[in-house]
Amino acid sequence: AQGCNTYFQWMYNIRDWCISRQLWWGHRIPAWHCGTCGKVTVARQDPERCGHCGSAAITQDPDVLDTWFSSGLWPFSTLGWPDETTDLRLFYPTSLLNTGYDILFFWVARMIMLGLEFTGEVPFRQVYIHAIVRDSKAQKMSKTRGNTVDPLEMADKYGTDALRFSLVVGAAPGTDVIFSEERVAGYQAFANKIWNAARFVFLSLEKAGAEPWAPKDPQNFRPYASQDMLEAPLEDRWIFSRLNSVAEQADRAIEQFRYHEVAHLLYHFIWHEFCDWYLEWKKLRFREGSGLTPAWRNLLAAFERTLRLLHPLMPFLTEELWQRLTVNAEGRPRSIALASYPQYDVHLADLPAERQVALLQSIITAARNLRAEMKLDQRQLDGALYSRAAAAEIARRNEEVIRRLANVKLEVIEGAAPPDGSGSHARTTTPEFDLVLRAPGAEVEARRQKLAKEKTQLEKARDSSHRQLENQEFLSKAPPAVVESIRQKLTRYDAQIAKLGQTLDGM
């Protein structure tokens, strides 16, 4: 909307402007000055005489039209215009122009004017206004400021895909990209995460003695026919349902030119769902040694679909991995760029599977967090899960997954009340369940004493900050920044004390 307003402000309020430039290149201004009468002749063809007095003493103006007159011809001059070429017939007008908001009038308006004048058609119907890249201090990059960044150096250092992804993530509509080398380095780690995931996929296929690709149509491959979907392992039903949802959201965001949303969506899905959960679950499945064929086929299909989703944002990485992954697939496109972008498929939607996995994730995460907060030994612990009937049934069916991923052997207890928190228990409570870990009493007691001491120290610091903020003489003399800093400390102290209190209550 902002770009539209700017464009139409120019169109409705247009005035004469200087179109001449003193440059060595460009279209010469078609104006000839008469040395006899002093008047100017403007002509389509080079004149031999003055159009006013007939004198032959005429000279062409030395200036050229500004660069944007030349650039404004770009949509059709590159296609062979003024000749009626095949390219001109096929590709003009085009559909979309990608440009910056600072040249809306200089270039966009000029292309529309010249397109209408010379071809009778506007050159494009949509204009995507991308962000401008600024330095880490939000200043516009320029040679005079010396704050420019060489993208080739960044690409060599961190990889082209990481650089590209970092720019897309920051390119929200209506905002500029604040360039940060640290952010590029962070997305290099994301690319490495995908490489490591691919390594696991290829090693799994190798160990299973499987062909790199079994289905004949990789683009439309589904793990099971729709009527057999409920028979698929829970982790496969879940990942394909999540992939389905991500594909739907990504497709909608792309149609709305909200590419930063696609980047955030895929980053979270690949790192925190596909790698952190699905691959870890698959490792357990491969260790079991049973049902390997559906296990590797589903892993393969999920990874291939993920690569196609990510391809527009990380083209080089995804092309390389996709070529290796689909090397023996019959009838595959020559490039992932020619493969279809994943679309929503109603047969893959499985909300019950998503809810079940969400519950398992919360149980495993709660156990991990409780162990970390209590600094309990990393050896396997025993514990108990107290929950309602539905949650208890899901936990029972997946006891081995919980045991392996949380390193906790849980006894699932339906409906009973949890223990009162004696010295050998560490406990956490959520709306769905109560989780109790059993640990050696001496270990828990030592940790309890340490946390109690830490809580006492924080309470003393909090009380000191309170006294400062209640001291009117201090408030009248202290700089506002100092007072605000103390208020922020007080907020942090309160949050830390509350968290420690909850932990101690669970011991």
Coordinates of C-alpha atoms in Angstrom, one line a residue:
A1 CA 0.0 0.0 0.0
Q2 CA 2.8 2.4 0.8
G3 CA 4.4 1.8 -2.6
C4 CA 1.0 2.4 -4.3
N5 CA 0.6 5.7 -2.5
T6 CA 4.0 6.9 -3.5
Y7 CA 3.5 5.9 -7.1
F8 CA 0.2 7.6 -7.5
Q9 CA 1.4 10.7 -5.7
W10 CA 3.9 11.1 -8.5
M11 CA 1.4 10.4 -11.2
Y12 CA -1.3 12.8 -9.9
N13 CA 1.2 15.6 -9.0
I14 CA 3.7 15.3 -11.8
R15 CA 5.5 18.4 -12.9
D16 CA 8.2 19.2 -15.4
W17 CA 11.6 18.0 -14.4
C18 CA 15.2 18.3 -15.7
I19 CA 15.8 15.4 -18.0
S20 CA 19.3 16.3 -19.2
R21 CA 22.6 14.9 -17.9
Q22 CA 26.3 15.7 -18.6
L23 CA 27.5 12.2 -19.1
W24 CA 29.7 10.4 -21.6
W25 CA 27.0 7.8 -22.4
G26 CA 23.3 7.7 -22.9
H27 CA 20.8 8.8 -25.6
R28 CA 21.7 12.2 -27.0
I29 CA 19.0 14.8 -26.5
P30 CA 17.3 15.3 -29.9
A31 CA 17.6 19.1 -29.8
W32 CA 19.7 21.3 -32.2
H33 CA 20.7 24.9 -31.4
C34 CA 20.8 27.4 -34.3
G35 CA 23.8 29.6 -34.4
T36 CA 21.9 32.1 -36.6
C37 CA 18.5 32.7 -34.9
G38 CA 19.3 31.1 -31.5
K39 CA 16.2 28.9 -31.5
V40 CA 16.0 25.2 -30.8
T41 CA 14.8 22.6 -33.2
V42 CA 13.6 19.2 -31.8
A43 CA 13.3 16.4 -34.4
R44 CA 12.9 12.7 -34.8
Q45 CA 15.5 12.5 -37.6
D46 CA 18.8 14.5 -37.6
P47 CA 17.9 17.8 -39.3
E48 CA 20.3 19.5 -41.8
R49 CA 18.8 23.0 -41.2
C50 CA 17.2 25.0 -38.5
G51 CA 13.5 24.4 -38.4
H52 CA 12.9 28.1 -37.8
C53 CA 15.2 30.1 -40.1
G54 CA 16.6 27.5 -42.4
S55 CA 20.2 28.1 -41.4
A56 CA 22.6 25.2 -41.7
A57 CA 24.6 26.5 -38.7
I58 CA 23.0 24.1 -36.2
T59 CA 24.7 21.9 -33.5
Q60 CA 23.2 19.1 -31.4
D61 CA 22.9 19.7 -27.7
P62 CA 25.9 17.9 -26.0
D63 CA 23.8 16.6 -23.1
V64 CA 22.2 13.1 -22.9
L65 CA 18.8 12.0 -21.5
D66 CA 19.0 10.9 -17.9
T67 CA 19.9 7.2 -17.4
W68 CA 16.3 6.2 -16.6
F69 CA 15.1 7.0 -20.1
S70 CA 17.5 4.2 -21.3
S71 CA 16.5 1.9 -18.4
G72 CA 12.8 2.6 -19.1
L73 CA 13.2 0.7 -22.4
W74 CA 14.5 -2.4 -20.7
P75 CA 11.3 -4.5 -20.6
F76 CA 11.0 -4.6 -24.4
S77 CA 14.4 -3.4 -25.8
T78 CA 16.0 -6.5 -24.3
L79 CA 13.6 -8.7 -26.3
G80 CA 14.5 -7.3 -29.7
W81 CA 12.2 -4.2 -30.0
P82 CA 11.6 -2.4 -32.3
D83 CA 11.6 -5.6 -34.3
E84 CA 8.7 -8.0 -33.9
T85 CA 10.8 -10.8 -32.5
T86 CA 9.6 -14.2 -31.1
D87 CA 10.9 -13.3 -27.7
L88 CA 8.9 -10.0 -27.7
R89 CA 5.7 -11.8 -28.6
L90 CA 6.3 -14.5 -25.9
F91 CA 7.6 -12.5 -23.0
Y92 CA 6.2 -9.0 -23.3
P93 CA 4.3 -7.9 -21.2
T94 CA 5.8 -9.8 -18.3
S95 CA 3.9 -10.3 -15.0
L96 CA 6.1 -9.0 -12.1
L97 CA 8.8 -6.4 -11.5
N98 CA 11.0 -6.7 -8.4
T99 CA 12.5 -3.3 -7.4
G100 CA 13.2 -0.9 -4.5
Y101 CA 10.9 1.8 -3.3
D102 CA 13.5 4.5 -3.9
I103 CA 13.2 4.3 -7.7
L104 CA 9.5 4.1 -8.1
F105 CA 9.3 7.2 -10.2
F106 CA 12.8 7.0 -11.7
W107 CA 12.4 3.5 -13.1
V108 CA 9.0 2.0 -12.6
A109 CA 6.9 5.0 -13.8
R110 CA 9.3 5.5 -16.7
M111 CA 9.0 1.9 -17.8
I112 CA 5.2 2.2 -17.7
M113 CA 5.2 5.5 -19.7
L114 CA 7.6 4.2 -22.4
G115 CA 5.8 0.8 -22.5
L116 CA 2.5 2.5 -23.2
E117 CA 4.1 4.9 -25.7
F118 CA 6.0 2.4 -27.8
T119 CA 4.0 -0.8 -27.4
G120 CA 0.6 0.2 -26.3
E121 CA 0.8 -2.1 -23.2
V122 CA 2.0 -1.7 -19.7
P123 CA 5.1 -3.9 -19.2
F124 CA 3.9 -5.6 -15.9
R125 CA 0.9 -5.8 -13.7
Q126 CA 2.5 -6.3 -10.3
V127 CA 5.5 -4.6 -8.7
Y128 CA 7.1 -6.2 -5.7
I129 CA 8.9 -3.5 -3.6
H130 CA 11.7 -5.2 -1.7
A131 CA 13.6 -3.9 1.3
I132 CA 16.8 -1.8 1.1
V133 CA 19.8 -3.4 2.9
R134 CA 21.2 -1.1 5.6
D135 CA 24.3 -1.6 7.7
S136 CA 24.2 -2.7 11.4
K137 CA 23.5 0.9 12.5
A138 CA 20.5 1.1 10.1
Q139 CA 22.4 3.6 7.8
K140 CA 22.0 3.3 4.1
M141 CA 25.0 1.8 2.5
S142 CA 27.1 4.0 0.3
K143 CA 30.7 4.2 -0.9
T144 CA 31.1 7.7 0.6
R145 CA 30.2 6.3 4.1
G146 CA 32.5 3.3 3.6
N147 CA 29.9 1.0 5.0
T148 CA 29.2 -1.2 2.0
V149 CA 29.5 -5.0 2.2
D150 CA 30.8 -7.1 -0.7
P151 CA 28.2 -9.8 -1.1
L152 CA 30.8 -12.0 -2.9
E153 CA 33.0 -12.0 0.1
M154 CA 30.1 -12.9 2.4
A155 CA 29.1 -15.7 0.0
D156 CA 32.7 -17.0 0.0
K157 CA 32.9 -16.9 3.8
Y158 CA 29.5 -18.2 4.8
G159 CA 28.0 -19.7 1.6
T160 CA 25.6 -18.2 -0.9
D161 CA 22.6 -19.9 0.6
A162 CA 23.2 -18.6 4.1
L163 CA 23.6 -15.0 2.8
R164 CA 20.5 -15.3 0.7
F165 CA 18.5 -16.8 3.6
S166 CA 19.6 -14.1 6.0
L167 CA 18.4 -11.3 3.6
V168 CA 15.1 -13.0 3.0
V169 CA 14.4 -13.4 6.8
G170 CA 14.9 -9.7 7.4
A171 CA 12.9 -8.5 4.4
A172 CA 9.5 -8.0 6.0
P173 CA 7.2 -5.6 3.9
G174 CA 7.6 -2.0 4.9
T175 CA 10.9 -2.5 6.7
D176 CA 14.5 -2.4 5.6
V177 CA 17.0 -5.2 6.1
I178 CA 19.5 -4.5 8.9
F179 CA 22.6 -6.4 7.7
S180 CA 24.4 -8.4 10.3
E181 CA 27.3 -10.7 9.7
E182 CA 26.5 -12.6 12.9
R183 CA 23.1 -13.4 11.4
V184 CA 24.6 -14.7 8.2
A185 CA 26.9 -16.9 10.3
G186 CA 23.8 -18.2 12.2
Y187 CA 22.1 -19.3 8.9
Q188 CA 25.4 -21.0 7.9
A189 CA 24.8 -23.2 11.0
F190 CA 21.3 -23.8 9.6
A191 CA 22.7 -24.9 6.3
N192 CA 25.1 -27.2 8.2
K193 CA 22.2 -28.7 10.1
I194 CA 20.6 -29.6 6.8
W195 CA 23.8 -31.2 5.5
N196 CA 24.0 -33.3 8.7
A197 CA 20.4 -34.3 8.3
A198 CA 21.1 -35.4 4.7
R199 CA 24.1 -37.4 5.9
F200 CA 21.9 -39.3 8.2
V201 CA 19.3 -39.9 5.5
F202 CA 22.0 -41.3 3.1
L203 CA 23.6 -43.4 5.7
S204 CA 20.2 -44.9 6.7
L205 CA 19.5 -45.8 3.1
E206 CA 22.9 -47.4 2.8
K207 CA 22.5 -49.5 6.0
A208 CA 19.1 -50.6 4.9
G209 CA 20.5 -51.8 1.6
A210 CA 17.9 -49.7 -0.1
E211 CA 17.9 -48.2 -3.5
P212 CA 18.2 -44.4 -3.4
W213 CA 14.7 -44.1 -4.8
A214 CA 11.9 -46.6 -5.1
P215 CA 8.8 -44.7 -6.2
K216 CA 8.4 -43.9 -9.8
D217 CA 7.0 -40.5 -9.2
P218 CA 8.9 -38.6 -6.5
Q219 CA 6.8 -35.5 -6.8
N220 CA 3.6 -37.2 -5.9
F221 CA 5.0 -39.9 -3.6
R222 CA 2.9 -40.6 -0.5
P223 CA 4.1 -43.0 2.2
Y224 CA 0.9 -45.0 2.2
A225 CA -2.3 -45.0 0.2
S226 CA -4.9 -42.8 1.9
Q227 CA -6.9 -45.8 3.2
D228 CA -3.7 -47.1 4.9
M229 CA -2.6 -43.8 6.4
L230 CA -3.9 -44.8 9.9
E231 CA -1.6 -47.8 9.8
A232 CA 1.5 -45.8 9.4
P233 CA 3.9 -45.2 12.4
L234 CA 2.9 -42.3 14.5
E235 CA 6.0 -40.3 13.7
D236 CA 5.4 -40.6 9.9
R237 CA 1.7 -39.6 10.2
W238 CA 2.9 -36.6 12.2
I239 CA 5.7 -35.4 10.0
F240 CA 3.6 -35.7 6.8
S241 CA 0.8 -33.8 8.4
R242 CA 3.2 -31.1 9.6
L243 CA 4.8 -31.0 6.1
N244 CA 1.3 -30.6 4.7
S245 CA 0.5 -27.7 7.0
V246 CA 3.8 -26.0 6.3
A247 CA 3.3 -26.4 2.5
E248 CA -0.1 -24.8 2.8
Q249 CA 1.2 -21.9 4.8
A250 CA 4.3 -21.4 2.7
D251 CA 2.3 -21.4 -0.5
R252 CA -0.1 -18.8 0.8
A253 CA 2.7 -16.6 2.1
I254 CA 4.5 -16.8 -1.3
E255 CA 1.3 -15.7 -3.1
Q256 CA 1.2 -12.7 -0.8
F257 CA 4.9 -11.9 -1.4
R258 CA 5.6 -12.5 2.3
Y259 CA 8.9 -14.3 1.8
H260 CA 10.2 -13.6 5.3
E261 CA 7.3 -15.6 6.7
V262 CA 8.2 -18.6 4.5
A263 CA 11.8 -18.3 5.8
H264 CA 10.8 -18.3 9.4
L265 CA 8.3 -21.1 8.9
L266 CA 10.8 -23.4 7.2
Y267 CA 13.6 -22.6 9.6
H268 CA 11.5 -23.6 12.6
F269 CA 10.1 -26.7 10.9
I270 CA 13.4 -28.0 9.6
W271 CA 15.4 -27.3 12.7
H272 CA 12.9 -27.9 15.6
E273 CA 10.6 -30.5 14.1
F274 CA 12.2 -32.4 11.3
C275 CA 15.8 -32.6 12.8
D276 CA 15.2 -32.3 16.5
W277 CA 12.2 -34.7 16.7
Y278 CA 11.5 -36.7 13.5
L279 CA 15.1 -37.7 12.8
E280 CA 15.8 -38.6 16.4
W281 CA 12.6 -40.8 16.4
K282 CA 13.8 -42.4 13.1
K283 CA 17.1 -43.3 14.7
L284 CA 15.2 -45.3 17.2
R285 CA 13.2 -47.0 14.5
F286 CA 16.4 -48.0 12.6
R287 CA 18.0 -49.3 15.8
E288 CA 15.0 -51.6 16.4
G289 CA 15.7 -53.3 13.0
S290 CA 12.0 -53.9 12.2
G291 CA 9.9 -52.3 9.5
L292 CA 12.9 -50.8 7.8
T293 CA 11.4 -50.6 4.4
P294 CA 8.5 -48.3 5.3
A295 CA 10.8 -46.4 7.7
W296 CA 13.4 -45.4 5.1
R297 CA 10.8 -44.8 2.4
N298 CA 8.9 -42.4 4.5
L299 CA 12.2 -40.7 5.7
L300 CA 13.2 -40.4 2.1
A301 CA 9.9 -38.9 0.9
A302 CA 9.7 -36.5 3.8
F303 CA 13.2 -35.2 3.2
E304 CA 12.6 -34.8 -0.5
R305 CA 9.4 -32.9 0.1
T306 CA 11.3 -30.7 2.6
L307 CA 14.0 -29.9 0.1
R308 CA 11.4 -28.8 -2.5
L309 CA 9.8 -26.5 0.1
L310 CA 13.2 -24.9 0.9
H311 CA 14.5 -24.6 -2.6
P312 CA 13.4 -21.1 -3.5
L313 CA 15.2 -19.8 -0.4
M314 CA 18.3 -22.0 -0.5
P315 CA 18.7 -23.1 -4.1
F316 CA 22.3 -24.4 -4.2
L317 CA 22.2 -26.6 -1.2
T318 CA 18.8 -28.1 -2.1
E319 CA 19.7 -28.7 -5.7
E320 CA 22.8 -30.6 -4.7
L321 CA 21.1 -32.8 -2.1
W322 CA 18.0 -33.3 -4.3
Q323 CA 20.2 -34.5 -7.2
R324 CA 21.9 -37.1 -4.9
L325 CA 18.6 -38.1 -3.3
T326 CA 16.7 -38.7 -6.5
V327 CA 19.5 -40.0 -8.7
N328 CA 17.7 -43.2 -9.7
A329 CA 14.1 -41.9 -9.7
E330 CA 12.4 -42.6 -13.0
G331 CA 11.0 -39.7 -14.9
R332 CA 12.3 -37.1 -12.5
P333 CA 12.8 -33.5 -13.7
R334 CA 16.3 -32.5 -14.6
S335 CA 16.4 -30.0 -11.7
I336 CA 14.6 -29.4 -8.5
A337 CA 13.7 -26.0 -9.9
L338 CA 11.5 -27.8 -12.5
A339 CA 9.8 -30.0 -9.9
S340 CA 6.4 -29.0 -8.6
Y341 CA 6.2 -27.0 -5.3
P342 CA 4.5 -29.0 -2.6
Q343 CA 0.8 -28.3 -2.3
Y344 CA -1.7 -29.1 0.4
D345 CA -3.0 -32.7 0.3
V346 CA -6.1 -33.6 2.3
H347 CA -5.0 -37.2 2.6
L348 CA -1.9 -36.2 4.5
A349 CA -3.7 -34.0 7.1
D350 CA -3.7 -35.8 10.5
L351 CA -4.6 -33.6 13.4
P352 CA -4.9 -36.5 15.9
A353 CA -1.3 -37.5 15.2
E354 CA -0.2 -33.9 15.7
R355 CA -2.0 -33.8 19.0
Q356 CA -0.5 -37.1 20.2
V357 CA 3.1 -36.1 19.2
A358 CA 2.6 -32.7 20.9
L359 CA 1.7 -34.5 24.1
L360 CA 4.8 -36.8 23.8
Q361 CA 7.0 -33.8 23.1
S362 CA 5.7 -32.0 26.2
I363 CA 6.4 -35.1 28.4
I364 CA 9.9 -35.5 27.0
T365 CA 10.7 -31.8 27.2
A366 CA 9.4 -31.6 30.8
A367 CA 11.6 -34.5 31.8
R368 CA 14.7 -33.0 30.2
N369 CA 14.0 -29.6 31.7
L370 CA 13.4 -31.0 35.2
R371 CA 16.7 -33.0 35.0
A372 CA 18.5 -29.8 33.8
E373 CA 17.0 -27.6 36.5
M374 CA 17.8 -30.1 39.2
K375 CA 21.2 -30.9 37.7
L376 CA 20.4 -34.6 38.2
D377 CA 22.8 -37.3 37.0
Q378 CA 22.6 -38.1 33.3
R379 CA 22.1 -41.8 34.0
Q380 CA 18.6 -43.2 33.3
L381 CA 16.1 -42.3 36.0
D382 CA 12.9 -43.9 37.0
G383 CA 9.8 -41.8 37.2
A384 CA 6.0 -41.7 37.1
L385 CA 3.6 -39.9 34.9
Y386 CA 0.2 -39.1 36.4
S387 CA -2.4 -38.1 33.8
R388 CA -5.9 -38.5 32.4
A389 CA -7.0 -41.6 30.5
A390 CA -6.4 -40.3 27.0
A391 CA -2.9 -39.0 27.7
A392 CA -2.0 -42.1 29.7
E393 CA -2.9 -44.3 26.8
I394 CA -0.7 -42.3 24.4
A395 CA 2.2 -42.4 26.8
R396 CA 1.8 -46.2 27.3
R397 CA 1.9 -46.8 23.6
N398 CA 5.1 -44.8 23.3
E399 CA 6.9 -45.7 26.5
E400 CA 10.0 -46.7 24.6
V401 CA 10.2 -43.4 22.7
I402 CA 9.9 -41.5 26.0
R403 CA 12.6 -43.7 27.6
R404 CA 15.1 -43.3 24.8
L405 CA 14.6 -39.6 24.1
A406 CA 14.2 -38.4 27.7
N407 CA 16.4 -41.1 29.3
V408 CA 13.6 -41.7 31.8
K409 CA 11.8 -45.0 32.5
L410 CA 8.2 -43.9 33.4
E411 CA 5.5 -45.7 35.1
V412 CA 2.2 -44.4 33.6
I413 CA -0.4 -43.9 36.3
E414 CA -3.9 -43.0 35.3
G415 CA -6.0 -40.7 37.5
A416 CA -4.0 -41.2 40.7
A417 CA -2.6 -38.2 42.7
P418 CA 1.1 -37.6 42.6
P419 CA 3.2 -38.0 45.7
D420 CA 3.5 -35.2 48.3
G421 CA 7.1 -34.3 47.2
S422 CA 9.3 -36.2 49.6
G423 CA 13.1 -35.7 49.5
S424 CA 13.7 -38.3 46.8
H425 CA 11.4 -36.8 44.2
A426 CA 11.7 -34.0 41.6
R427 CA 8.3 -33.0 40.2
T428 CA 6.9 -30.7 37.5
T429 CA 3.2 -30.0 36.8
T430 CA 1.5 -29.1 33.5
P431 CA -2.2 -28.9 32.6
E432 CA -2.0 -32.4 31.0
F433 CA 0.0 -34.3 33.5
D434 CA 2.2 -34.4 36.6
L435 CA 5.7 -35.8 36.1
V436 CA 7.8 -37.1 39.0
L437 CA 11.4 -38.2 38.7
R438 CA 12.9 -40.4 41.4
A439 CA 16.5 -39.6 42.3
P440 CA 18.8 -40.5 45.2
G441 CA 17.6 -38.5 48.3
A442 CA 21.1 -37.1 49.0
E443 CA 21.4 -35.8 45.5
V444 CA 18.0 -34.1 45.6
E445 CA 18.6 -32.7 49.1
A446 CA 22.0 -31.2 48.1
R447 CA 20.5 -29.6 45.1
R448 CA 17.6 -28.3 47.2
Q449 CA 19.9 -26.6 49.6
K450 CA 21.9 -25.0 46.8
L451 CA 18.7 -23.6 45.2
A452 CA 17.4 -22.4 48.6
K453 CA 20.7 -20.5 49.1
E454 CA 20.5 -19.0 45.6
K455 CA 16.9 -17.9 46.3
T456 CA 17.9 -16.2 49.6
Q457 CA 20.6 -14.3 47.8
L458 CA 18.2 -13.1 45.1
E459 CA 15.7 -12.0 47.8
K460 CA 18.4 -9.9 49.5
A461 CA 19.2 -8.3 46.1
R462 CA 15.6 -7.7 45.4
D463 CA 15.0 -6.1 48.8
S464 CA 18.0 -3.8 48.2
S465 CA 16.6 -2.6 44.9
H466 CA 13.2 -2.0 46.6
R467 CA 14.8 0.2 49.2
Q468 CA 16.6 2.2 46.5
L469 CA 13.4 2.8 44.6
E470 CA 11.6 3.8 47.8
N471 CA 14.3 6.4 48.6
Q472 CA 13.0 9.7 47.4
E473 CA 16.3 11.5 47.8
F474 CA 18.0 8.8 45.6
L475 CA 15.3 9.1 43.0
S476 CA 15.6 12.9 42.8
K477 CA 19.4 12.8 42.2
A478 CA 19.9 9.6 40.2
P479 CA 19.9 9.8 36.4
P480 CA 16.8 8.3 34.8
A481 CA 18.8 5.6 33.1
V482 CA 20.1 4.4 36.4
V483 CA 16.6 4.3 37.9
E484 CA 15.3 2.4 34.9
S485 CA 18.2 -0.1 35.2
I486 CA 17.2 -0.8 38.8
R487 CA 13.6 -1.3 37.9
Q488 CA 14.6 -3.8 35.2
K489 CA 16.8 -5.6 37.7
L490 CA 13.9 -5.8 40.1
T491 CA 11.7 -7.4 37.4
R492 CA 14.4 -10.0 36.7
Y493 CA 14.9 -10.8 40.4
D494 CA 11.1 -11.3 40.8
A495 CA 11.0 -13.7 37.8
Q496 CA 14.1 -15.7 39.0
I497 CA 12.7 -15.9 42.6
A498 CA 9.3 -17.2 41.3
K499 CA 11.0 -19.8 39.1
L500 CA 13.2 -21.0 42.0
G501 CA 10.2 -21.2 44.2
Q502 CA 8.4 -23.4 41.8
T503 CA 11.4 -25.7 41.5
L504 CA 11.8 -26.0 45.2
D505 CA 8.0 -26.7 45.6
G506 CA 8.4 -29.6 43.3
M507 CA 11.2 -31.2 45.4

